[in-house]
Tab-separated table of C-alpha atoms in Angstrom:
chain	number	residue	atom	x	y	z
A	1	MET	CA	19.827	-68.032	3.238
A	2	LYS	CA	18.074	-65.473	1.085
A	3	GLN	CA	15.864	-64.461	4.088
A	4	ILE	CA	18.955	-63.821	6.227
A	5	VAL	CA	20.420	-61.505	3.614
A	6	THR	CA	17.160	-59.660	3.193
A	7	ARG	CA	16.697	-59.170	6.995
A	8	LYS	CA	20.263	-57.805	7.242
A	9	TYR	CA	19.589	-55.507	4.327
A	10	LEU	CA	16.275	-54.340	5.813
A	11	ALA	CA	17.962	-53.788	9.242
A	12	SER	CA	20.752	-51.797	7.591
A	13	PHE	CA	18.371	-49.769	5.597
A	14	THR	CA	16.204	-49.034	8.702
A	15	LEU	CA	19.204	-47.928	10.658
A	16	PHE	CA	20.259	-45.677	7.845
A	17	VAL	CA	16.807	-44.068	7.594
A	18	VAL	CA	16.736	-43.521	11.328
A	19	TRP	CA	20.267	-42.014	11.249
A	20	ILE	CA	19.213	-39.602	8.383
A	21	GLY	CA	16.094	-38.694	10.277
A	22	PHE	CA	18.063	-37.926	13.455
A	23	THR	CA	20.601	-35.856	11.543
A	24	ALA	CA	17.877	-33.878	9.826
A	25	TRP	CA	16.179	-33.205	13.104
A	26	ALA	CA	19.431	-32.193	14.806
A	27	PHE	CA	20.290	-29.810	11.956
A	28	TRP	CA	16.754	-28.276	12.101
A	29	TYR	CA	16.878	-27.930	15.941
A	30	THR	CA	20.354	-26.315	16.033
A	31	GLN	CA	19.673	-24.024	13.166
A	32	PHE	CA	15.995	-22.957	13.611
A	33	ALA	CA	14.262	-24.208	16.751
A	34	PRO	CA	15.949	-21.895	19.340
A	35	LEU	CA	15.781	-18.851	17.162
A	36	ILE	CA	13.226	-16.182	18.335
A	37	LEU	CA	12.786	-12.486	17.977
A	38	PHE	CA	14.565	-10.442	20.547
A	39	ASP	CA	11.333	-8.505	21.346
A	40	GLN	CA	8.918	-11.249	20.280
A	41	HIS	CA	5.919	-9.633	22.019
A	42	ASP	CA	6.649	-5.992	20.965
A	43	ARG	CA	6.835	-4.904	24.615
A	44	VAL	CA	9.815	-2.570	24.111
A	45	ARG	CA	9.759	-1.746	20.390
A	46	PRO	CA	7.216	1.105	20.718
A	47	LEU	CA	9.394	2.792	23.398
A	48	THR	CA	12.427	2.543	21.130
A	49	GLU	CA	10.964	4.901	18.596
A	50	SER	CA	12.080	7.646	20.790
A	51	PRO	CA	15.653	6.840	22.024
A	52	ALA	CA	15.700	9.918	24.364
A	53	THR	CA	12.479	8.929	26.125
A	54	PHE	CA	13.471	5.219	26.249
A	55	THR	CA	16.941	6.170	27.750
A	56	ALA	CA	15.353	8.445	30.347
A	57	THR	CA	12.788	5.740	31.356
A	58	LEU	CA	15.499	3.143	31.633
A	59	ARG	CA	17.968	5.296	33.438
A	60	GLN	CA	15.509	5.904	36.243
A	61	HIS	CA	15.876	2.195	37.158
A	62	LEU	CA	19.518	1.561	36.321
A	63	PRO	CA	21.760	1.483	39.375
A	64	ILE	CA	24.199	3.641	37.308
A	65	ALA	CA	21.627	6.420	36.692
A	66	SER	CA	23.569	9.144	38.599
A	67	GLU	CA	26.910	8.222	37.038
A	68	GLN	CA	27.935	10.068	33.925
A	69	ASN	CA	31.707	9.955	34.000
A	70	GLY	CA	32.634	8.023	30.862
A	71	ALA	CA	31.046	5.647	28.458
A	72	VAL	CA	29.288	2.586	29.935
A	73	MET	CA	28.440	-0.882	28.511
A	74	VAL	CA	25.796	-2.609	30.640
A	75	HIS	CA	25.411	-6.352	30.287
A	76	PHE	CA	21.984	-7.805	31.205
A	77	THR	CA	21.844	-11.444	32.302
A	78	GLN	CA	19.228	-13.790	33.872
A	79	GLN	CA	19.687	-17.081	35.576
A	80	GLY	CA	18.923	-20.255	33.686
A	81	CYS	CA	19.310	-18.692	30.207
A	82	ASP	CA	20.617	-21.486	27.909
A	83	CYS	CA	21.761	-18.883	25.375
A	84	ARG	CA	24.241	-17.250	27.822
A	85	PRO	CA	26.938	-20.059	27.389
A	86	ARG	CA	26.717	-19.724	23.641
A	87	ALA	CA	27.223	-15.922	23.973
A	88	SER	CA	29.961	-16.027	26.672
A	89	ARG	CA	32.979	-15.926	24.395
A	90	HIS	CA	31.538	-13.028	22.333
A	91	ILE	CA	30.663	-11.169	25.494
A	92	LYS	CA	34.114	-11.580	26.932
A	93	GLN	CA	35.629	-10.186	23.680
A	94	LEU	CA	33.291	-7.173	23.829
A	95	GLN	CA	34.167	-6.632	27.559
A	96	LYS	CA	37.867	-6.649	26.638
A	97	GLN	CA	37.335	-4.286	23.699
A	98	ALA	CA	35.208	-1.961	25.890
A	99	THR	CA	37.967	-1.898	28.585
A	100	GLU	CA	40.646	-1.094	25.956
A	101	LEU	CA	38.351	1.741	24.740
A	102	LYS	CA	38.033	3.044	28.424
A	103	VAL	CA	34.385	2.009	28.509
A	104	ARG	CA	33.190	0.682	31.789
A	105	ASN	CA	31.618	-2.723	31.989
A	106	ILE	CA	28.701	-3.345	34.333
A	107	THR	CA	26.847	-6.583	34.511
A	108	LEU	CA	23.304	-6.547	35.949
A	109	SER	CA	21.298	-9.630	36.868
A	110	LEU	CA	17.578	-9.125	36.174
A	111	GLU	CA	16.849	-11.269	39.203
A	112	GLN	CA	18.595	-8.610	41.359
A	113	HIS	CA	17.060	-5.761	39.447
A	114	PRO	CA	13.663	-7.235	38.307
A	115	VAL	CA	12.035	-3.910	37.571
A	116	LEU	CA	14.441	-3.650	34.484
A	117	ALA	CA	12.764	-6.616	32.966
A	118	ARG	CA	9.914	-4.351	31.799
A	119	TRP	CA	12.366	-2.730	29.352
A	120	ILE	CA	14.645	-5.672	28.626
A	121	PRO	CA	12.590	-8.089	26.502
A	122	ALA	CA	15.215	-10.876	26.363
A	123	THR	CA	18.753	-11.741	27.425
A	124	PRO	CA	21.607	-11.789	26.677
A	125	ALA	CA	21.377	-8.067	26.030
A	126	THR	CA	23.488	-5.044	26.235
A	127	LEU	CA	23.145	-1.248	26.566
A	128	LEU	CA	25.829	1.165	25.461
A	129	LEU	CA	25.887	4.723	26.671
A	130	ASP	CA	28.581	7.139	25.416
A	131	SER	CA	30.597	9.595	27.657
A	132	THR	CA	27.794	12.163	27.571
A	133	GLY	CA	25.146	9.543	28.757
A	134	GLN	CA	23.521	9.345	25.389
A	135	LEU	CA	22.133	5.998	24.263
A	136	ARG	CA	24.317	4.486	21.478
A	137	TYR	CA	23.034	0.889	21.420
A	138	PHE	CA	20.379	-1.273	23.131
A	139	GLY	CA	19.605	-4.792	22.101
A	140	PRO	CA	21.082	-8.213	21.633
A	141	TYR	CA	24.773	-8.692	21.200
A	142	SER	CA	24.326	-10.377	17.917
A	143	ALA	CA	21.955	-12.235	15.567
A	144	GLY	CA	21.794	-15.888	14.934
A	145	LEU	CA	22.090	-19.052	16.902
A	146	LEU	CA	25.680	-18.926	18.172
A	147	CYS	CA	25.917	-15.214	19.182
A	148	SER	CA	29.397	-14.694	17.820
A	149	SER	CA	31.445	-11.793	16.596
A	150	ARG	CA	30.751	-12.914	12.973
A	151	ASN	CA	27.193	-11.525	13.300
A	152	SER	CA	27.734	-8.904	16.043
A	153	LEU	CA	25.262	-5.999	16.160
A	154	VAL	CA	27.019	-3.912	18.735
A	155	GLU	CA	30.807	-4.367	17.975
A	156	SER	CA	31.073	-1.694	15.315
A	157	ILE	CA	29.141	0.812	17.508
A	158	LEU	CA	31.487	0.024	20.455
A	159	LYS	CA	34.547	0.658	18.241
A	160	GLN	CA	33.089	4.129	17.221
A	161	ILE	CA	31.999	5.140	20.753
A	162	ALA	CA	33.868	8.434	20.553
A	163	THR	CA	32.187	9.404	17.278
A	164	PRO	CA	28.698	10.933	17.449
A	165	HIS	CA	26.149	8.393	16.146
A	166	PRO	CA	22.444	7.955	16.403
A	167	ALA	CA	21.094	5.264	18.748
A	168	VAL	CA	20.684	1.724	17.333
A	169	MET	CA	18.063	-0.534	18.951
A	170	PRO	CA	17.427	-3.677	16.873
A	171	MET	CA	14.306	-5.362	18.278
A	172	GLU	CA	13.272	-7.432	15.310
A	173	VAL	CA	16.393	-9.719	15.364
A	174	LEU	CA	16.315	-13.480	15.253
A	175	GLY	CA	18.704	-15.253	17.596
A	176	CYS	CA	19.131	-17.356	20.671
A	177	TYR	CA	17.515	-15.181	23.344
A	178	CYS	CA	15.774	-15.949	26.641
A	179	PRO	CA	12.553	-13.901	27.133
A	180	THR	CA	12.153	-11.979	30.339
A	181	ASP	CA	8.368	-12.359	30.228
A	182	THR	CA	8.157	-14.205	33.519
A	183	LEU	CA	10.309	-11.651	35.305
A	184	SER	CA	8.416	-8.693	33.959
A	185	GLN	CA	5.050	-10.118	34.842
A	186	HIS	CA	6.025	-10.074	38.508
A	187	ASN	CA	7.038	-6.400	38.394
A	188	VAL	CA	4.239	-4.687	36.453
């Protein structure tokens, strides 16, 4: 009888330890594993030290290069990015805010415009140009795992699009991003 109680206790304890281990792993994975630097290989950061040069270089390859009638928010995407679903709610909120502020929303797939992957280190990413065509923001939508408005990097800049402001280009931000390395290697 005593052995049966001991076995039940041992089985319960083992199950408890496995559950704790799984819970700890799940917490670690959801909080830390998918977090990477937006520009983890410093491909773009040196170019961002001169916003005017970076903007001119990027504009040569943007399908909107000749358009300068109003502010524009460009949303960069790539297929198979697991971070896009996490960011979709935040992106839709930003698109709605942009529309309310009379800022055009343009979505560009890096598969359809692969040369852009040279200057877009990861997705989801966005570019914000003011009504004069000056760069106001380039980088990830937000920091962190969930890409929400709570840790938005672009929202305050979008709200102040009519006010002169220096360009913001955060490249050393941790979040859920999908590197564009494989796309850029095919287009060097």
